[in-house]
């Protein structure tokens, strides 16, 4: 047993020596993390907007952490908690403690507190149950000779048994305990206030420019609104509006068709299922021009789509078919029409015996990536396009009363949420208080109620976003989790 114990200690020391004698460059780190990026990249979550947004924000914070690791002389590290939705390849082989989704991905949360790239990369891959074998094949350089010399005089690192036998405090264990202490709102604001104020002041001229451009273009084109699908920075948004403004100057005649509509900057061009004009941020002016020229044809298709929605509603007892941008994948008008048409033909073939107007006042959305109907907490039914008609009929009848109660509660919660946002904005003298789409009304209400019990002078003049984690955005917005401590 003694020799076995000695061997374990030697193996542990040898492993530490190997890790300490190897460093990773920024390029090596990116190569090593390729399996991770492939598993969590937001582009693969197009059908899941909530999970996509969580991954986008977590990647921003992870990239900031990795950048800090590469800064010479940077020593001020704070444990960073991250949550990612990881695409699942073999669900049966994963850790049972991780939460799984029927959509083929799992949620993974972990905290980074390492101070070098190699350890950080290994932590990320291990936390997501991804292989680390490929790291051995990377061209990892040894430490510079001067750095190696400096490690000769480092403090002796004793085995854990030494501390338990002598009663001396283990400095490593004390550090781990300190890192495990949960972040509180007050401590986080105190630590990040200066950084947020600096970024916010820097962004103010761009914010004014954004508002000016948005107002001028909305007035000039007589638009209902200008929006963005994703949380791009202020500079990026200004660039997109400048691009649209140049097109207006060059081809004013093609933009007359957009009058009265909402323009949304997103990943692809066309018209959305909600009837908004989508401008892909990676597309050139010629592509945008073709979309504007094609708008009259889109309007004709939109009328056919509305007629189809009305026919489906009649077949289902007057239930209203709706499309919720925040909860559903971003579909083009053509994609949504095909989905509706397929569902309508299925209903016609089944001839379900719904009494006319028996379900009036209720709402439903269609989704193509589900197999069982469900009732959302906001009161609408989520119906799979492949749902068996008999199952659909039974489920709607069984849940109709609960759906009406949820819809009534939704109206009450929306009123309460707005009142609490207004009260919180006024009390803390915030410039803006808003939430991410993935935060529900119930979560926002709970968050605001608890905020109003606090005294938070840090927030005066700030932009506060209620999210699922702590972060300072590039333009100075403060993000805090709705369930902050």
Coordinates of C-alpha atoms in Angstrom, one line a residue:
X1 CA 0.0 0.0 0.0
X2 CA 2.9 2.3 0.9
X3 CA 4.6 1.8 -2.5
X4 CA 1.2 2.3 -4.3
X5 CA 0.8 5.6 -2.4
X6 CA 4.3 6.8 -3.4
X7 CA 3.6 5.9 -7.0
X8 CA 0.4 7.9 -7.1
X9 CA 2.2 10.9 -5.6
X10 CA 5.0 10.6 -8.2
X11 CA 2.5 10.3 -11.0
X12 CA 0.7 13.4 -9.8
X13 CA 3.9 15.4 -9.5
X14 CA 5.0 14.3 -13.0
X15 CA 1.7 15.3 -14.5
X16 CA 1.9 18.7 -12.9
X17 CA 5.5 19.1 -14.2
X18 CA 4.3 18.3 -17.7
X19 CA 1.5 20.8 -17.6
X20 CA 3.8 23.5 -16.1
X21 CA 6.4 22.9 -18.8
X22 CA 3.9 23.4 -21.7
X23 CA 2.2 26.5 -22.9
X24 CA -0.5 27.1 -25.5
X25 CA -0.5 29.9 -28.0
X26 CA -3.8 31.7 -28.8
X27 CA -3.9 29.9 -32.2
X28 CA -3.2 26.5 -30.5
X29 CA -6.1 27.2 -28.1
X30 CA -8.5 27.9 -30.9
X31 CA -7.5 24.7 -32.7
X32 CA -7.8 22.7 -29.5
X33 CA -11.3 24.1 -28.8
X34 CA -12.6 23.3 -32.3
X35 CA -14.7 20.3 -31.1
X36 CA -16.2 22.6 -28.5
X37 CA -17.0 25.4 -30.9
X38 CA -18.6 22.9 -33.3
X39 CA -20.8 21.6 -30.4
X40 CA -22.0 25.0 -29.1
X41 CA -21.8 27.4 -32.1
X42 CA -25.1 29.5 -32.3
X43 CA -25.5 28.9 -36.0
X44 CA -26.4 25.3 -35.2
X45 CA -29.2 26.4 -32.9
X46 CA -31.3 28.3 -35.6
X47 CA -34.5 26.3 -34.5
X48 CA -33.9 27.2 -30.8
X49 CA -33.7 31.0 -30.3
X50 CA -33.4 30.8 -26.5
X51 CA -30.5 28.3 -26.5
X52 CA -28.9 30.2 -29.4
X53 CA -28.9 33.5 -27.4
X54 CA -27.5 31.8 -24.2
X55 CA -24.6 30.3 -26.3
X56 CA -23.9 33.7 -28.0
X57 CA -23.6 35.5 -24.7
X58 CA -21.5 32.7 -23.1
X59 CA -19.1 32.7 -26.0
X60 CA -18.6 36.5 -25.7
X61 CA -17.7 36.0 -22.0
X62 CA -15.5 33.0 -22.8
X63 CA -13.6 34.9 -25.5
X64 CA -13.0 37.8 -23.1
X65 CA -11.6 35.4 -20.5
X66 CA -9.3 33.8 -23.1
X67 CA -8.1 37.2 -24.3
X68 CA -7.3 38.2 -20.7
X69 CA -5.2 35.1 -20.3
X70 CA -3.0 36.1 -23.2
X71 CA -2.4 39.7 -21.9
X72 CA 1.1 40.0 -20.5
X73 CA 1.2 40.7 -16.8
X74 CA -2.6 40.2 -16.3
X75 CA -3.1 38.8 -12.8
X76 CA -6.6 39.9 -11.7
X77 CA -8.8 36.8 -12.4
X78 CA -12.3 36.3 -11.2
X79 CA -14.0 32.9 -11.4
X80 CA -16.3 33.0 -14.5
X81 CA -19.4 30.9 -14.5
X82 CA -20.6 29.9 -18.0
X83 CA -23.6 28.0 -19.4
X84 CA -23.7 26.4 -22.8
X85 CA -26.2 24.2 -24.7
X86 CA -24.0 21.5 -26.2
X87 CA -25.2 19.5 -29.3
X88 CA -25.5 15.9 -28.3
X89 CA -24.1 13.2 -30.6
X90 CA -24.5 10.1 -28.3
X91 CA -27.0 10.9 -25.6
X92 CA -26.6 7.4 -24.0
X93 CA -22.9 8.0 -23.2
X94 CA -23.2 11.3 -21.4
X95 CA -23.2 12.2 -17.7
X96 CA -26.5 11.5 -16.1
X97 CA -26.2 14.6 -14.0
X98 CA -26.4 16.9 -17.0
X99 CA -29.8 18.0 -18.2
X100 CA -30.9 16.8 -21.6
X101 CA -33.4 18.2 -24.1
X102 CA -35.6 16.2 -26.5
X103 CA -34.2 18.5 -29.2
X104 CA -30.8 16.8 -29.2
X105 CA -28.7 19.1 -26.9
X106 CA -27.9 19.3 -23.2
X107 CA -27.2 22.2 -20.9
X108 CA -23.7 22.3 -19.3
X109 CA -22.6 24.8 -16.6
X110 CA -19.1 25.2 -15.4
X111 CA -16.8 27.8 -13.7
X112 CA -13.4 28.9 -15.1
X113 CA -10.8 29.9 -12.6
X114 CA -7.6 28.7 -14.3
X115 CA -4.7 31.1 -15.1
X116 CA -3.2 29.6 -18.3
X117 CA -4.6 28.7 -21.7
X118 CA -3.8 24.9 -21.5
X119 CA -5.6 24.3 -18.2
X120 CA -8.5 26.4 -19.4
X121 CA -8.9 24.5 -22.6
X122 CA -8.7 21.2 -20.8
X123 CA -11.3 22.4 -18.2
X124 CA -13.7 23.5 -21.0
X125 CA -13.4 20.2 -22.9
X126 CA -13.7 18.0 -19.8
X127 CA -16.7 20.0 -18.5
X128 CA -18.5 19.4 -21.9
X129 CA -17.5 15.7 -21.9
X130 CA -15.5 16.2 -25.1
X131 CA -12.2 14.4 -25.9
X132 CA -8.9 15.9 -25.0
X133 CA -6.7 13.4 -26.9
X134 CA -6.2 15.7 -29.9
X135 CA -4.3 18.2 -27.6
X136 CA -1.4 15.8 -27.3
X137 CA -0.9 16.2 -31.1
X138 CA -0.7 20.0 -31.0
X139 CA 2.7 21.6 -31.4
X140 CA 2.8 22.9 -27.8
X141 CA 6.0 24.8 -27.0
X142 CA 8.0 24.5 -23.9
X143 CA 8.3 27.5 -21.5
X144 CA 10.9 30.1 -22.3
X145 CA 14.2 29.4 -20.6
X146 CA 14.0 32.5 -18.4
X147 CA 10.5 31.5 -17.2
X148 CA 11.7 27.9 -16.5
X149 CA 14.5 29.3 -14.4
X150 CA 12.1 31.4 -12.3
X151 CA 10.1 28.2 -11.4
X152 CA 13.2 26.8 -9.5
X153 CA 12.5 29.1 -6.5
X154 CA 8.8 28.5 -6.4
X155 CA 7.3 27.3 -3.1
X156 CA 7.2 23.6 -2.4
X157 CA 3.9 22.0 -3.2
X158 CA 3.2 19.3 -0.6
X159 CA 0.8 16.4 -0.9
X160 CA -2.6 16.7 0.7
X161 CA -1.6 14.2 3.4
X162 CA 1.1 16.6 4.7
X163 CA -1.5 19.2 5.5
X164 CA -3.9 16.8 7.1
X165 CA -1.1 15.2 9.2
X166 CA 0.5 18.5 10.4
X167 CA -2.7 20.5 10.7
X168 CA -1.2 23.3 8.6
X169 CA -3.8 25.1 6.3
X170 CA -3.6 24.0 2.6
X171 CA -3.3 27.3 0.6
X172 CA -4.7 25.6 -2.5
X173 CA -7.8 24.4 -0.6
X174 CA -8.3 27.9 0.8
X175 CA -8.1 29.4 -2.7
X176 CA -10.7 26.8 -4.0
X177 CA -13.0 27.6 -1.1
X178 CA -12.8 31.3 -1.9
X179 CA -13.5 30.6 -5.6
X180 CA -16.5 28.5 -4.7
X181 CA -18.1 31.4 -2.8
X182 CA -21.2 32.4 -4.8
X183 CA -21.1 35.8 -6.6
X184 CA -23.5 38.3 -5.1
X185 CA -25.1 41.2 -6.9
X186 CA -23.5 43.8 -4.6
X187 CA -20.0 42.4 -4.9
X188 CA -20.2 42.0 -8.7
X189 CA -21.5 45.5 -9.2
X190 CA -18.8 46.9 -6.9
X191 CA -16.1 45.0 -8.9
X192 CA -17.5 45.9 -12.4
X193 CA -19.0 49.4 -12.0
X194 CA -15.9 51.3 -13.1
X195 CA -15.4 49.1 -16.3
X196 CA -19.1 49.4 -17.2
X197 CA -19.1 53.2 -16.8
X198 CA -16.0 53.5 -18.9
X199 CA -17.5 51.4 -21.7
X200 CA -20.9 53.2 -21.5
X201 CA -19.3 56.7 -21.8
X202 CA -17.3 55.6 -24.8
X203 CA -20.5 54.3 -26.5
X204 CA -22.6 57.4 -25.9
X205 CA -21.7 59.2 -29.1
X206 CA -22.5 56.0 -31.1
X207 CA -25.8 55.5 -29.2
X208 CA -26.9 59.1 -30.3
X209 CA -25.8 58.4 -33.8
X210 CA -27.8 55.1 -33.8
X211 CA -31.0 56.9 -32.6
X212 CA -30.5 59.7 -35.3
X213 CA -30.0 57.2 -38.1
X214 CA -33.0 55.1 -37.0
X215 CA -35.3 58.1 -36.7
X216 CA -34.2 59.5 -40.1
X217 CA -34.6 56.2 -42.0
X218 CA -37.9 55.4 -40.3
X219 CA -39.3 58.8 -41.2
X220 CA -37.8 58.8 -44.8
X221 CA -39.1 55.3 -45.6
X222 CA -42.2 55.5 -43.5
X223 CA -41.4 52.4 -41.6
X224 CA -43.2 50.9 -38.6
X225 CA -40.0 50.0 -36.9
X226 CA -36.3 49.0 -37.4
X227 CA -35.2 46.1 -35.3
X228 CA -32.3 43.6 -34.9
X229 CA -32.7 39.8 -34.5
X230 CA -29.5 39.4 -32.5
X231 CA -27.7 41.4 -29.8
X232 CA -25.1 43.1 -32.0
X233 CA -23.1 46.0 -30.6
X234 CA -23.9 49.7 -31.2
X235 CA -21.1 50.1 -33.7
X236 CA -22.3 47.1 -35.7
X237 CA -25.9 48.4 -35.7
X238 CA -24.8 51.9 -36.9
X239 CA -22.8 50.3 -39.7
X240 CA -25.9 48.4 -40.9
X241 CA -28.0 51.6 -40.8
X242 CA -25.4 53.5 -42.7
X243 CA -25.4 50.7 -45.3
X244 CA -29.2 51.0 -45.7
X245 CA -28.9 54.8 -45.9
X246 CA -26.5 54.5 -48.8
X247 CA -28.9 52.2 -50.6
X248 CA -31.7 54.7 -50.1
X249 CA -29.5 57.4 -51.7
X250 CA -28.5 55.2 -54.6
X251 CA -31.8 53.4 -55.4
X252 CA -34.7 55.4 -53.8
X253 CA -37.3 54.0 -56.3
X254 CA -36.9 50.4 -55.1
X255 CA -37.7 51.3 -51.4
X256 CA -41.1 52.7 -52.0
X257 CA -42.6 49.2 -51.5
X258 CA -41.4 49.0 -47.9
X259 CA -43.7 51.7 -46.6
X260 CA -45.5 50.8 -43.3
X261 CA -43.5 47.7 -42.6
X262 CA -40.8 46.7 -40.1
X263 CA -37.2 46.1 -41.2
X264 CA -35.3 43.5 -39.3
X265 CA -31.5 43.1 -39.6
X266 CA -30.8 39.4 -39.3
X267 CA -28.8 36.5 -40.8
X268 CA -30.6 36.2 -44.1
X269 CA -32.7 38.3 -46.5
X270 CA -36.4 37.9 -47.4
X271 CA -39.7 38.3 -45.7
X272 CA -40.2 36.7 -42.3
X273 CA -43.2 34.6 -41.2
X274 CA -44.3 37.6 -39.1
X275 CA -44.4 39.8 -42.3
X276 CA -41.2 41.8 -41.6
X277 CA -38.7 42.7 -44.2
X278 CA -35.4 40.8 -43.4
X279 CA -32.1 42.2 -44.5
X280 CA -29.2 39.8 -44.2
X281 CA -26.2 41.5 -42.6
X282 CA -23.8 39.5 -44.8
X283 CA -25.6 40.3 -48.1
X284 CA -24.5 43.0 -50.5
X285 CA -26.7 45.9 -51.7
X286 CA -27.7 44.0 -54.9
X287 CA -29.3 41.3 -52.8
X288 CA -31.1 43.8 -50.6
X289 CA -32.3 45.6 -53.8
X290 CA -33.8 42.3 -55.2
X291 CA -35.7 41.8 -51.9
X292 CA -37.2 45.3 -52.1
X293 CA -38.2 44.8 -55.7
X294 CA -39.8 41.4 -54.8
X295 CA -41.9 42.9 -52.0
X296 CA -45.2 43.1 -54.1
X297 CA -45.0 39.3 -54.7
X298 CA -44.3 38.7 -51.0
X299 CA -47.4 40.7 -50.1
X300 CA -49.5 38.5 -52.4
X301 CA -48.1 35.4 -50.7
X302 CA -48.8 37.0 -47.3
X303 CA -52.5 37.4 -48.2
X304 CA -52.6 33.7 -49.2
X305 CA -51.0 32.8 -45.8
X306 CA -53.5 34.8 -43.8
X307 CA -56.3 33.1 -45.7
X308 CA -54.8 29.7 -44.9
X309 CA -54.5 30.7 -41.2
X310 CA -58.2 31.6 -41.2
X311 CA -59.2 28.2 -42.8
X312 CA -57.2 26.3 -40.2
X313 CA -58.8 28.3 -37.5
X314 CA -62.3 27.4 -38.8
X315 CA -61.4 23.7 -38.9
X316 CA -60.2 23.9 -35.3
X317 CA -63.2 25.5 -33.7
X318 CA -62.0 29.1 -34.0
X319 CA -58.7 28.8 -32.2
X320 CA -56.3 31.5 -33.4
X321 CA -53.1 30.5 -35.2
X322 CA -50.2 32.9 -34.1
X323 CA -46.5 33.2 -34.8
X324 CA -44.3 34.4 -31.8
X325 CA -40.9 35.7 -32.9
X326 CA -39.3 35.4 -29.4
X327 CA -40.3 31.7 -29.0
X328 CA -40.2 30.3 -32.5
X329 CA -37.4 29.9 -35.1
X330 CA -37.0 32.6 -37.6
X331 CA -38.8 31.3 -40.7
X332 CA -39.2 33.0 -44.1
X333 CA -42.7 33.6 -45.4
X334 CA -42.2 30.8 -47.9
X335 CA -41.1 28.3 -45.3
X336 CA -44.0 29.2 -43.0
X337 CA -46.5 29.0 -45.8
X338 CA -45.4 25.4 -46.7
X339 CA -45.7 24.4 -43.1
X340 CA -49.2 25.8 -42.9
X341 CA -50.3 24.3 -46.2
X342 CA -49.1 20.8 -45.1
X343 CA -50.9 21.1 -41.8
X344 CA -54.1 22.3 -43.5
X345 CA -54.1 19.4 -45.9
X346 CA -53.7 17.0 -43.0
X347 CA -56.7 18.6 -41.1
X348 CA -58.9 18.4 -44.2
X349 CA -58.2 14.7 -44.6
X350 CA -58.9 14.0 -41.0
X351 CA -62.2 16.0 -40.7
X352 CA -61.9 16.6 -37.0
X353 CA -65.4 17.3 -35.4
X354 CA -64.7 20.6 -33.7
X355 CA -67.8 22.6 -33.0
X356 CA -67.7 26.1 -34.7
X357 CA -66.3 28.8 -32.4
X358 CA -66.0 26.4 -29.4
X359 CA -62.3 27.3 -29.1
X360 CA -62.6 31.0 -29.9
X361 CA -60.2 33.1 -27.8
X362 CA -57.5 30.3 -27.6
X363 CA -54.2 30.5 -29.4
X364 CA -51.8 28.0 -30.9
X365 CA -48.4 27.9 -32.7
X366 CA -47.1 25.3 -35.1
X367 CA -43.6 23.7 -34.7
X368 CA -41.9 21.2 -37.0
X369 CA -39.3 19.9 -34.5
X370 CA -41.7 18.4 -31.9
X371 CA -43.7 15.2 -31.8
X372 CA -46.1 15.8 -28.9
X373 CA -48.5 18.7 -28.3
X374 CA -48.0 20.9 -25.2
X375 CA -49.5 23.9 -23.4
X376 CA -47.2 26.8 -22.8
X377 CA -47.3 28.7 -19.5
X378 CA -48.2 31.8 -21.5
X379 CA -51.5 30.1 -22.6
X380 CA -50.9 29.1 -26.2
X381 CA -50.8 25.5 -27.5
X382 CA -47.7 24.3 -29.2
X383 CA -48.8 21.9 -31.9
X384 CA -46.4 19.7 -33.9
X385 CA -47.1 19.7 -37.7
X386 CA -46.8 15.9 -37.6
X387 CA -49.2 15.5 -34.7
X388 CA -51.8 12.8 -35.0
X389 CA -55.3 14.5 -35.5
X390 CA -57.0 12.3 -32.9
X391 CA -54.3 13.1 -30.3
X392 CA -54.5 16.8 -31.2
X393 CA -58.3 16.9 -30.7
X394 CA -58.1 15.1 -27.3
X395 CA -55.3 17.3 -26.0
X396 CA -56.9 20.6 -27.0
X397 CA -60.2 19.6 -25.4
X398 CA -58.5 18.4 -22.2
X399 CA -56.4 21.5 -21.8
X400 CA -58.8 24.2 -23.1
X401 CA -59.8 25.5 -19.6
X402 CA -56.2 25.6 -18.3
X403 CA -55.2 27.5 -21.5
X404 CA -57.8 30.2 -20.8
X405 CA -56.6 30.5 -17.3
X406 CA -53.0 30.8 -18.5
X407 CA -53.9 33.5 -21.1
X408 CA -55.7 35.5 -18.4
X409 CA -52.6 35.2 -16.1
X410 CA -50.4 36.2 -19.0
X411 CA -52.3 39.5 -19.4
X412 CA -52.0 40.2 -15.7
X413 CA -48.3 39.4 -15.6
X414 CA -47.5 41.6 -18.6
X415 CA -49.2 44.6 -16.8
X416 CA -47.4 43.8 -13.6
X417 CA -44.0 43.4 -15.5
X418 CA -44.4 46.8 -17.1
X419 CA -45.2 48.5 -13.9
X420 CA -42.3 46.9 -12.1
X421 CA -39.9 47.9 -14.9
X422 CA -41.1 51.5 -14.8
X423 CA -40.8 51.6 -11.0
X424 CA -37.4 50.0 -11.0
X425 CA -36.1 52.4 -13.7
X426 CA -37.3 55.4 -11.8
X427 CA -36.1 54.2 -8.3
X428 CA -32.5 53.4 -9.5
X429 CA -32.4 56.3 -12.1
X430 CA -31.6 53.8 -14.8
X431 CA -31.2 55.0 -18.4
X432 CA -32.7 51.7 -19.5
X433 CA -34.0 48.4 -18.0
X434 CA -34.7 45.5 -20.3
X435 CA -34.5 41.7 -20.5
X436 CA -33.3 39.1 -22.9
X437 CA -36.0 37.2 -24.8
X438 CA -35.1 34.0 -22.9
X439 CA -36.1 35.5 -19.6
X440 CA -39.8 34.9 -18.9
X441 CA -42.3 37.5 -17.5
X442 CA -42.5 35.5 -14.2
X443 CA -38.7 35.6 -13.9
X444 CA -38.6 39.3 -14.7
X445 CA -41.3 40.1 -12.1
X446 CA -39.4 38.1 -9.4
X447 CA -36.1 39.9 -10.3
X448 CA -37.6 43.4 -10.2
X449 CA -39.5 42.8 -6.9
X450 CA -36.2 41.8 -5.2
X451 CA -34.3 44.6 -6.8
X452 CA -36.7 47.2 -5.4
X453 CA -35.9 45.9 -1.9
X454 CA -32.2 46.9 -2.3
X455 CA -30.3 50.2 -2.3
X456 CA -28.2 50.2 -5.4
X457 CA -26.5 53.6 -6.1
X458 CA -24.2 51.8 -8.6
X459 CA -27.1 51.7 -11.2
X460 CA -27.6 55.4 -11.7
X461 CA -27.6 56.2 -15.4
X462 CA -26.7 52.7 -16.4
X463 CA -28.3 50.3 -19.0
X464 CA -29.4 47.2 -17.1
X465 CA -30.2 43.9 -18.8
X466 CA -31.8 41.0 -17.0
X467 CA -30.2 37.8 -18.2
X468 CA -29.1 34.4 -17.0
X469 CA -25.6 35.3 -15.9
X470 CA -23.3 38.2 -15.0
X471 CA -21.6 40.2 -17.8
X472 CA -20.5 43.6 -18.9
X473 CA -21.3 44.1 -22.6
X474 CA -19.0 45.9 -25.0
X475 CA -21.1 49.0 -24.9
X476 CA -21.3 49.2 -21.1
X477 CA -24.7 47.4 -20.5
X478 CA -24.7 45.5 -17.2
X479 CA -26.1 42.0 -17.5
X480 CA -27.3 40.3 -14.3
X481 CA -29.0 36.9 -13.8
X482 CA -32.7 37.2 -13.0
X483 CA -32.2 34.9 -9.9
X484 CA -29.3 37.0 -8.5
X485 CA -28.2 36.5 -4.9

